[in-house]
CSV table of C-alpha atoms in Angstrom, one decimal:
chain,number,residue,atom,x,y,z
A,24,MET,CA,106.2,103.7,67.2
A,25,LYS,CA,109.3,101.5,67.3
A,26,LYS,CA,111.5,104.6,67.3
A,27,ILE,CA,109.8,105.9,70.4
A,28,VAL,CA,110.2,102.5,72.2
A,29,LEU,CA,113.8,102.2,71.3
A,30,PHE,CA,114.6,105.8,72.4
A,31,PHE,CA,112.9,105.5,75.8
A,32,CYS,CA,114.7,102.2,76.5
A,33,LEU,CA,118.0,103.9,75.8
A,34,ALA,CA,117.1,106.9,78.0
A,35,THR,CA,116.1,104.6,80.8
A,36,MET,CA,119.4,102.7,80.5
A,37,GLN,CA,121.3,106.0,80.6
A,38,THR,CA,119.7,107.2,83.8
A,39,ALA,CA,119.1,104.0,85.7
A,40,ILE,CA,122.3,102.0,85.2
A,41,SER,CA,122.7,101.2,89.0
A,42,GLN,CA,119.1,100.4,89.6
A,43,THR,CA,118.8,97.0,91.3
A,44,VAL,CA,116.0,94.6,92.3
A,45,SER,CA,116.5,92.4,95.3
A,46,THR,CA,114.2,90.1,97.4
A,47,VAL,CA,113.1,91.1,100.9
A,48,ASN,CA,113.3,88.2,103.3
A,49,SER,CA,109.9,86.7,103.7
A,50,GLY,CA,110.9,83.3,105.2
A,51,GLY,CA,108.9,81.5,102.6
A,52,LEU,CA,105.7,82.3,104.5
A,53,LEU,CA,103.9,84.5,102.1
A,54,ASN,CA,101.1,83.2,99.8
A,55,ARG,CA,100.2,85.6,97.1
A,56,PRO,CA,101.0,89.0,98.7
A,57,HIS,CA,98.7,91.5,97.1
A,58,ASP,CA,99.6,94.9,98.6
A,59,VAL,CA,102.3,96.4,100.8
A,60,VAL,CA,102.7,99.4,103.0
A,61,VAL,CA,105.4,100.7,105.4
A,62,HIS,CA,104.9,101.8,109.0
A,63,PRO,CA,107.0,104.8,110.2
A,64,ASN,CA,108.9,102.3,112.4
A,65,GLY,CA,110.1,100.6,109.3
A,66,TYR,CA,107.9,97.5,109.5
A,67,ILE,CA,106.4,96.3,106.3
A,68,TYR,CA,102.7,95.3,106.3
A,69,ILE,CA,101.4,93.0,103.7
A,70,ALA,CA,97.9,92.0,102.6
A,71,ASN,CA,98.6,88.3,102.1
A,72,GLN,CA,95.6,87.3,100.0
A,73,PHE,CA,95.6,83.5,99.7
A,74,SER,CA,96.2,83.0,103.4
A,75,HIS,CA,93.5,85.6,104.4
A,76,GLN,CA,96.0,87.3,106.7
A,77,ILE,CA,98.0,90.4,107.3
A,78,TYR,CA,101.8,89.8,107.6
A,79,THR,CA,104.6,92.0,108.8
A,80,ILE,CA,108.4,92.0,107.9
A,81,SER,CA,110.5,93.6,110.6
A,82,PRO,CA,113.5,95.9,109.7
A,83,GLY,CA,115.6,92.8,110.6
A,84,GLY,CA,113.9,90.7,108.0
A,85,VAL,CA,111.7,88.6,110.4
A,86,THR,CA,108.3,87.7,108.8
A,87,SER,CA,105.3,87.0,111.1
A,88,VAL,CA,101.5,87.0,111.1
A,89,TYR,CA,100.0,90.3,112.4
A,90,ALA,CA,96.3,89.7,112.0
A,91,GLY,CA,94.0,86.9,110.8
A,92,ASP,CA,93.6,83.3,111.8
A,93,GLY,CA,94.1,82.0,108.2
A,94,THR,CA,90.4,81.0,107.7
A,95,VAL,CA,87.8,82.8,105.6
A,96,GLY,CA,85.6,84.9,107.7
A,97,ALA,CA,84.7,88.4,108.9
A,98,ASN,CA,85.3,88.0,112.7
A,99,ASP,CA,86.2,91.2,114.5
A,100,ALA,CA,88.8,90.4,117.2
A,101,ASN,CA,92.4,91.0,118.2
A,102,GLY,CA,95.2,90.0,116.0
A,103,THR,CA,95.3,86.4,114.9
A,104,SER,CA,91.8,85.8,116.4
A,105,ALA,CA,90.2,88.0,113.7
A,106,SER,CA,89.5,86.7,110.2
A,107,PHE,CA,89.5,88.1,106.7
A,108,SER,CA,88.5,87.0,103.2
A,109,ASN,CA,91.1,87.7,100.5
A,110,PRO,CA,92.5,91.0,101.9
A,111,ALA,CA,93.6,93.1,98.9
A,112,GLY,CA,94.8,96.6,100.0
A,113,VAL,CA,96.5,98.2,103.0
A,114,CYS,CA,97.2,101.8,104.1
A,115,PHE,CA,97.9,103.8,107.3
A,116,ASN,CA,96.3,107.0,108.5
A,117,SER,CA,98.1,109.6,110.5
A,118,ALA,CA,97.4,107.8,113.8
A,119,ASN,CA,99.1,104.7,112.4
A,120,GLU,CA,95.9,102.7,112.3
A,121,LEU,CA,95.9,100.2,109.5
A,122,PHE,CA,93.0,100.0,107.0
A,123,VAL,CA,92.4,96.9,104.9
A,124,THR,CA,90.2,96.3,101.9
A,125,ASP,CA,88.6,93.0,102.7
A,126,TYR,CA,87.7,92.1,99.2
A,127,GLY,CA,85.9,88.8,99.7
A,128,ASN,CA,83.8,90.3,102.5
A,129,ASN,CA,83.1,93.7,100.7
A,130,LEU,CA,84.2,95.4,103.9
A,131,ILE,CA,86.8,98.0,105.0
A,132,ARG,CA,88.5,96.8,108.2
A,133,LYS,CA,90.5,98.8,110.7
A,134,ILE,CA,93.4,97.5,112.8
A,135,ASP,CA,94.2,99.8,115.7
A,136,THR,CA,97.6,100.2,117.3
A,137,ASN,CA,96.6,97.5,119.8
A,138,GLY,CA,96.0,95.0,117.0
A,139,ASP,CA,92.2,95.1,117.5
A,140,VAL,CA,90.4,94.4,114.2
A,141,THR,CA,87.0,96.1,113.6
A,142,THR,CA,84.7,96.7,110.6
A,143,PHE,CA,85.1,100.4,109.8
A,144,ALA,CA,82.7,100.6,106.8
A,145,GLY,CA,80.5,98.3,104.8
A,146,SER,CA,77.5,96.1,105.3
A,147,GLY,CA,79.0,93.1,103.5
A,148,ALA,CA,76.5,93.3,100.7
A,149,ALA,CA,78.0,93.4,97.2
A,150,SER,CA,76.7,96.8,96.2
A,151,SER,CA,77.7,100.4,96.0
A,152,VAL,CA,75.5,102.2,98.5
A,153,ASP,CA,76.6,105.5,100.2
A,154,GLY,CA,76.0,105.9,103.9
A,155,THR,CA,77.8,105.9,107.2
A,156,GLY,CA,79.8,102.9,108.5
A,157,VAL,CA,78.1,99.6,108.2
A,158,LEU,CA,75.1,101.3,106.5
A,159,ALA,CA,77.2,101.8,103.4
A,160,SER,CA,78.2,99.0,101.1
A,161,PHE,CA,81.1,98.2,98.7
A,162,ASN,CA,81.4,96.0,95.6
A,163,GLY,CA,84.8,94.5,95.2
A,164,PRO,CA,87.0,96.9,97.1
A,165,VAL,CA,90.7,96.6,96.2
A,166,GLY,CA,93.0,99.6,96.3
A,167,ILE,CA,93.0,101.9,99.3
A,168,CYS,CA,94.8,105.1,100.3
A,169,THR,CA,94.5,108.1,102.6
A,170,ASP,CA,95.0,111.8,102.0
A,171,GLY,CA,96.5,114.5,104.3
A,172,ASN,CA,93.2,114.9,106.1
A,173,ASP,CA,92.8,111.1,106.9
A,174,ASN,CA,90.1,110.7,104.3
A,175,ILE,CA,90.2,107.2,102.9
A,176,TYR,CA,89.7,106.4,99.2
A,177,VAL,CA,88.8,103.0,97.9
A,178,ALA,CA,89.0,101.7,94.3
A,179,GLU,CA,86.0,99.5,93.8
A,180,GLN,CA,86.8,97.0,91.1
A,181,VAL,CA,83.4,95.3,90.6
A,182,GLY,CA,81.5,98.5,91.2
A,183,HIS,CA,83.7,100.5,88.8
A,184,ARG,CA,83.8,103.5,91.2
A,185,ILE,CA,86.1,105.5,93.5
A,186,ARG,CA,84.6,105.8,97.0
A,187,LYS,CA,85.6,108.2,99.8
A,188,ILE,CA,85.3,107.5,103.6
A,189,THR,CA,85.7,110.4,106.0
A,190,PRO,CA,87.4,109.8,109.4
A,191,ALA,CA,83.8,109.7,110.8
A,192,GLY,CA,83.0,106.8,108.5
A,193,VAL,CA,80.8,108.7,106.0
A,194,VAL,CA,81.0,106.9,102.7
A,195,THR,CA,80.3,108.8,99.4
A,196,THR,CA,81.0,108.2,95.7
A,197,VAL,CA,83.8,110.4,94.3
A,198,ALA,CA,83.6,109.3,90.6
A,199,GLY,CA,82.2,106.5,88.4
A,200,SER,CA,78.8,105.7,87.0
A,201,GLY,CA,79.0,102.1,88.0
A,202,THR,CA,78.8,101.1,84.3
A,203,PRO,CA,82.0,99.9,82.6
A,204,GLY,CA,83.4,102.5,80.3
A,205,SER,CA,86.2,105.0,79.8
A,206,THR,CA,84.3,108.3,79.7
A,207,ASN,CA,86.1,111.4,80.9
A,208,ALA,CA,83.6,113.6,82.7
A,209,ASN,CA,82.7,114.9,86.2
A,210,GLY,CA,82.0,112.6,89.1
A,211,ALA,CA,79.3,110.0,88.5
A,212,PHE,CA,79.1,111.0,84.8
A,213,ALA,CA,82.6,109.5,84.3
A,214,SER,CA,83.2,105.8,83.9
A,215,PHE,CA,85.9,103.2,84.7
A,216,ASN,CA,86.3,99.5,83.9
A,217,GLY,CA,87.6,97.4,86.8
A,218,VAL,CA,89.3,100.3,88.6
A,219,TYR,CA,91.9,98.7,90.8
A,220,ASP,CA,93.9,101.2,92.8
A,221,VAL,CA,94.0,104.9,93.8
A,222,VAL,CA,96.5,107.3,95.4
A,223,ALA,CA,96.1,110.9,96.5
A,224,ASP,CA,98.7,113.7,96.0
A,225,PRO,CA,99.2,116.7,98.4
A,226,SER,CA,97.0,118.9,96.1
A,227,GLY,CA,93.9,116.7,96.4
A,228,ASN,CA,94.2,115.0,93.0
A,229,LEU,CA,93.6,111.3,92.8
A,230,TYR,CA,95.4,109.0,90.4
A,231,VAL,CA,93.7,105.8,89.4
A,232,ALA,CA,94.8,102.5,87.9
A,233,ASP,CA,92.0,101.7,85.5
A,234,GLN,CA,92.6,98.0,85.0
A,235,PHE,CA,90.6,96.8,82.0
A,236,ASN,CA,90.8,100.1,80.2
A,237,ASN,CA,94.7,99.9,80.4
A,238,LEU,CA,94.7,103.6,81.4
A,239,ILE,CA,95.9,105.8,84.2
A,240,ARG,CA,93.3,108.3,85.1
A,241,LYS,CA,93.2,111.5,87.2
A,242,ILE,CA,90.4,112.8,89.4
A,243,ALA,CA,90.7,116.5,90.2
A,244,PRO,CA,89.5,118.0,93.5
A,245,ASN,CA,86.3,119.2,91.6
A,246,GLY,CA,85.6,115.7,90.4
A,247,ASP,CA,86.7,116.1,86.8
A,248,VAL,CA,88.1,112.8,85.5
A,249,SER,CA,90.8,112.8,82.7
A,250,THR,CA,93.2,110.4,81.2
A,251,VAL,CA,96.9,110.9,82.3
A,252,ALA,CA,98.5,108.1,80.2
A,253,GLY,CA,97.7,105.1,78.1
A,254,SER,CA,96.4,104.6,74.6
A,255,GLY,CA,93.8,102.0,75.8
A,256,ALA,CA,95.6,99.3,73.9
A,257,SER,CA,96.8,96.3,75.9
A,258,ALA,CA,100.5,96.7,75.3
A,259,THR,CA,103.7,97.8,76.9
A,260,THR,CA,105.0,100.9,75.0
A,261,ASP,CA,106.9,103.8,76.6
A,262,GLY,CA,106.0,107.2,75.3
A,263,ILE,CA,104.2,110.4,76.4
A,264,GLY,CA,100.7,110.5,77.7
A,265,THR,CA,98.3,108.6,75.4
A,266,GLY,CA,101.3,107.7,73.2
A,267,ALA,CA,102.2,105.2,75.9
A,268,SER,CA,100.4,102.0,76.7
A,269,PHE,CA,99.9,99.6,79.6
A,270,HIS,CA,99.0,96.0,80.0
A,271,ILE,CA,96.6,95.6,83.0
A,272,PRO,CA,97.9,98.3,85.4
A,273,LEU,CA,97.0,97.4,88.9
A,274,SER,CA,98.7,99.7,91.4
A,275,VAL,CA,99.8,103.4,91.6
A,276,THR,CA,102.0,105.1,94.1
A,277,LEU,CA,103.7,108.5,94.3
A,278,ASP,CA,107.3,109.2,95.3
A,279,SER,CA,108.4,112.3,97.2
A,280,TYR,CA,109.2,114.2,94.0
A,281,GLY,CA,105.7,113.8,92.5
A,282,ASP,CA,106.5,111.0,90.0
A,283,LEU,CA,103.8,108.3,89.7
A,284,PHE,CA,104.8,104.7,89.6
A,285,VAL,CA,102.6,102.0,88.1
A,286,VAL,CA,102.7,98.3,88.7
A,287,ASP,CA,101.9,96.9,85.2
A,288,TYR,CA,100.7,93.4,86.1
A,289,GLY,CA,100.3,92.0,82.6
A,290,SER,CA,103.8,93.0,81.4
A,291,HIS,CA,105.5,92.0,84.7
A,292,THR,CA,107.1,95.5,84.8
A,293,ILE,CA,107.2,98.7,86.9
A,294,ARG,CA,106.5,101.9,85.0
A,295,LYS,CA,107.1,105.5,85.9
A,296,ILE,CA,105.0,108.6,84.8
A,297,ASN,CA,106.5,112.0,85.1
A,298,LEU,CA,103.5,114.1,85.9
A,299,SER,CA,105.1,117.3,84.5
A,300,THR,CA,105.8,115.9,81.0
A,301,PHE,CA,103.5,112.8,81.1
A,302,GLU,CA,106.5,110.8,80.0
A,303,VAL,CA,106.1,107.0,80.7
A,304,THR,CA,109.2,104.9,81.1
A,305,THR,CA,109.9,101.3,82.2
A,306,VAL,CA,112.1,101.2,85.4
A,307,ALA,CA,112.2,97.5,86.2
A,308,GLY,CA,111.3,94.2,84.6
A,309,ASN,CA,111.1,93.0,81.0
A,310,PRO,CA,107.8,92.9,79.1
A,311,LEU,CA,109.5,90.8,76.3
A,312,ALA,CA,110.3,88.0,78.8
A,313,SER,CA,107.9,85.7,80.5
A,314,GLY,CA,107.2,86.4,84.2
A,315,ASN,CA,109.9,84.9,86.4
A,316,TYR,CA,111.9,85.4,89.6
A,317,VAL,CA,115.3,87.0,89.0
A,318,ASP,CA,117.1,89.6,91.1
A,319,GLY,CA,119.7,91.9,89.7
A,320,PRO,CA,119.9,95.0,87.5
A,321,ALA,CA,116.4,96.4,87.1
A,322,ILE,CA,116.6,96.8,83.4
A,323,GLY,CA,117.7,93.8,81.4
A,324,THR,CA,118.0,91.2,84.2
A,325,ALA,CA,115.4,91.5,86.9
A,326,ARG,CA,112.1,89.6,86.5
A,327,PHE,CA,108.8,89.8,88.3
A,328,ARG,CA,105.7,87.5,87.9
A,329,GLU,CA,102.4,89.3,88.1
A,330,PRO,CA,103.2,92.1,90.4
A,331,THR,CA,100.2,93.7,92.1
A,332,GLY,CA,101.1,96.3,94.7
A,333,ALA,CA,103.8,98.9,95.5
A,334,CYS,CA,104.9,101.5,98.1
A,335,PHE,CA,107.9,103.5,99.0
A,336,ASP,CA,109.9,102.6,102.2
A,337,LEU,CA,111.6,105.0,104.5
A,338,ASN,CA,114.8,105.0,102.4
A,339,GLY,CA,113.0,106.0,99.2
A,340,ASP,CA,113.3,102.4,97.8
A,341,LEU,CA,110.3,101.0,96.0
A,342,LEU,CA,108.8,97.8,97.5
A,343,ILE,CA,106.8,95.5,95.2
A,344,ALA,CA,104.2,92.9,96.1
A,345,ASP,CA,105.4,90.2,93.6
A,346,TYR,CA,102.2,88.3,93.7
A,347,GLY,CA,103.0,85.5,91.3
A,348,ASN,CA,106.3,84.8,93.1
A,349,SER,CA,104.9,85.2,96.6
A,350,GLN,CA,107.7,87.5,97.5
A,351,ILE,CA,108.3,91.2,98.5
A,352,ARG,CA,110.9,92.7,96.2
A,353,ARG,CA,112.8,96.0,96.6
A,354,ILE,CA,114.0,98.3,93.8
A,355,THR,CA,116.9,100.5,95.0
A,356,ASP,CA,118.7,103.4,93.3
A,357,LEU,CA,115.7,104.5,91.3
A,358,PRO,CA,116.6,107.0,88.6
A,359,LEU,CA,116.5,110.7,89.6
A,360,SER,CA,113.2,112.4,89.0
A,361,VAL,CA,113.1,114.8,86.1
A,362,ASN,CA,113.0,117.8,88.5
A,363,GLU,CA,116.2,116.6,90.2
A,364,MET,CA,117.9,115.9,86.9
A,365,ASN,CA,116.8,119.3,85.6
A,366,ASN,CA,118.3,121.0,88.7
A,367,ILE,CA,121.5,119.0,88.4
A,368,LEU,CA,122.1,119.5,84.7
A,369,ASN,CA,120.8,123.0,84.5
A,370,ILE,CA,119.4,123.0,81.0
A,371,ASP,CA,117.2,125.8,79.7
A,372,LEU,CA,115.2,126.5,76.5
A,373,TYR,CA,114.9,130.0,75.1
A,374,PRO,CA,112.9,131.8,73.9
A,375,ASN,CA,109.9,129.9,75.2
A,376,PRO,CA,107.4,130.5,73.7
A,377,ALA,CA,109.2,130.5,70.4
A,378,THR,CA,108.3,131.2,66.7
A,379,THR,CA,111.2,130.3,64.4
A,380,THR,CA,114.1,128.8,66.4
A,381,ILE,CA,114.6,127.5,69.9
A,382,GLN,CA,117.9,127.3,71.7
A,383,VAL,CA,119.0,124.6,74.2
A,384,ALA,CA,121.3,126.3,76.6
A,385,THR,CA,123.6,124.0,78.5
A,386,ASP,CA,127.3,123.2,79.1
A,387,GLU,CA,126.4,119.5,78.9
A,388,LYS,CA,127.4,117.4,75.9
A,389,ILE,CA,124.2,116.7,74.0
A,390,GLU,CA,124.0,113.2,72.6
A,391,MET,CA,120.5,113.4,71.1
A,392,ILE,CA,117.3,115.6,71.2
A,393,HIS,CA,113.9,114.2,70.4
A,394,ILE,CA,110.8,116.4,70.0
A,395,TYR,CA,107.3,115.0,70.5
A,396,ASN,CA,104.0,116.5,69.9
A,397,TYR,CA,101.2,116.6,72.5
A,398,ALA,CA,99.9,113.2,71.5
A,399,GLY,CA,103.3,111.6,72.1
A,400,ARG,CA,104.4,111.2,68.5
A,401,LEU,CA,108.0,111.6,67.7
A,402,ILE,CA,108.3,114.4,65.1
A,403,ALA,CA,111.9,115.5,65.0
A,404,SER,CA,115.4,114.4,66.2
A,405,THR,CA,118.6,116.3,66.2
A,406,THR,CA,122.0,116.7,68.0
A,407,GLU,CA,122.1,120.5,67.4
A,408,SER,CA,121.5,123.0,70.2
A,409,THR,CA,119.8,125.5,68.0
A,410,ILE,CA,116.6,124.0,66.5
A,411,ASP,CA,114.6,125.3,63.6
A,412,ILE,CA,110.9,125.0,64.5
A,413,ASN,CA,109.5,127.0,61.5
A,414,GLU,CA,107.6,124.0,60.2
A,415,LEU,CA,106.0,123.0,63.5
A,416,SER,CA,102.3,123.9,63.9
A,417,THR,CA,101.3,126.2,66.8
A,418,GLY,CA,100.9,124.3,70.0
A,419,VAL,CA,102.6,122.5,72.9
A,420,TYR,CA,105.6,120.2,72.4
A,421,TYR,CA,107.9,118.1,74.6
A,422,MET,CA,111.7,118.0,74.2
A,423,ASN,CA,113.7,115.1,75.5
A,424,ILE,CA,117.4,116.0,75.8
A,425,LEU,CA,119.8,113.1,76.3
A,426,THR,CA,123.2,114.2,77.6
A,427,GLU,CA,126.2,112.2,78.6
A,428,ASN,CA,125.1,112.7,82.3
A,429,GLY,CA,121.4,111.9,82.0
A,430,LEU,CA,118.0,112.7,80.5
A,431,VAL,CA,116.2,116.0,80.8
A,432,ASN,CA,112.6,116.6,79.7
A,433,LYS,CA,111.4,120.1,78.7
A,434,ARG,CA,108.1,121.6,77.6
A,435,PHE,CA,107.9,124.4,75.0
A,436,VAL,CA,105.3,126.3,73.1
A,437,LYS,CA,105.4,127.1,69.4
A,438,GLU,CA,103.5,130.4,68.7
C-alpha cells in the first residue's frame, strides 16, 4: 500500500507543480463558512453557518451580508430582515434563484433575485416525509445541488437519504432506507451513513459524499447505488476506486471535464477522482500535517483546517469553504484532466484487448509505468513500452503512464 501512496504523490507533483492556494478577501467577517457557490455575475455566495447568514464576496473582493439578520429563526422576509438557523448548503437554479439548506430549521429556503426569502419546502419537523412544499419534511438537510432541469437534490445527513424537489416543490426520496449502513442497492433499499453532499452530472447521475462511511457513492438515473471510491477505512490513501480511502468526505463538485473533486474534511485536503479510471489523487493540502492556514503551492505547502464546501468559479478555479479558518480559499492552475492530458500527450495502447503483450505507443519519454488491478492493487511496474502480460489473469486493468510531460491513465483488457 505504501508503494501506491508514494507513486500517486509523485504523479501529482509531476502534473500539479504550479498549482497554488490563495485566500479570497473576506474582510474578516466570515464565521465558519460552510458552503460556497458562484453566481454568473462573478459574485461568490456563502452559507455562513455560525452567524446564521448568507454572505457575498464581490469580484472586487468586497464582503457583505446578503440575507439573514444574524439571529436564529425561520422568518421569511427580504434580505437582512429574514432569519436562518445554521445554513449549510447553497446552489443556484437556471433563473439565478438561490436555494439554501437551512439545517437548524430542517427547511429548504429560496432567495429570489429581489432578495426575498421564502420557505420552498419543509414543515420544520425533523423527519423524512415526502410531499409538496411545506407538507414535506427533512431531517438534517446539508448538501444541495440542481440538475439541468432545475430539480433540486438534498443530502439529508440525519435522515441518511437523498431527496429530490421538483421545480413545483414536489419532494420525493431518491435513495436511502433511513437506517445507517453502506448497502449498494436500488433506491430505498440502499443505505447511507450521514450522507453530506450531492452533485448531479449532465447524464443524470448523482455523486454523494457518504460522510461516516468514508465513501463516495453514485446513484444512477434508475436509482441504483454503487460505490465509486473509498475502502471504508478512515484514512487518506490515494489509489484507484476502493483501493483509495477518505477521512470524513463532506463535499463533492464536478469540473467541466467530468472530474469529481472531494473535500476531505478529516484530512484537511482536497482530493480528485477521475471518473473514467476511478483514480483518486490529492490536489491540495497535507494529510500528514495538522490543519492550519497557509497559502502557497497546493502540494507540500498549503494548509486547510476542516474544509467543508467547494465549487468552481467562472475561471475554472476551485473555491473552498475553509470552515476551520473562517476563510474562502482559491486553488488555481489545477492539473489538467486525464482527458486533456491524454489528448495532449497522444498515448495509445495496442492491441486492446490483449492476450500476451501490450504496446505503449508514444513519442514521449516514459519515466515509469504502473499497472493496477480492478481493486486498485499495484501488480506491476516497468519502464518498457512493450509489456508482457502473459501472467495476468483475464480481466480489466489500469495503466498509469508517467512521462516527462505528465501523467496519463489508460484502461485495458486482458483476454
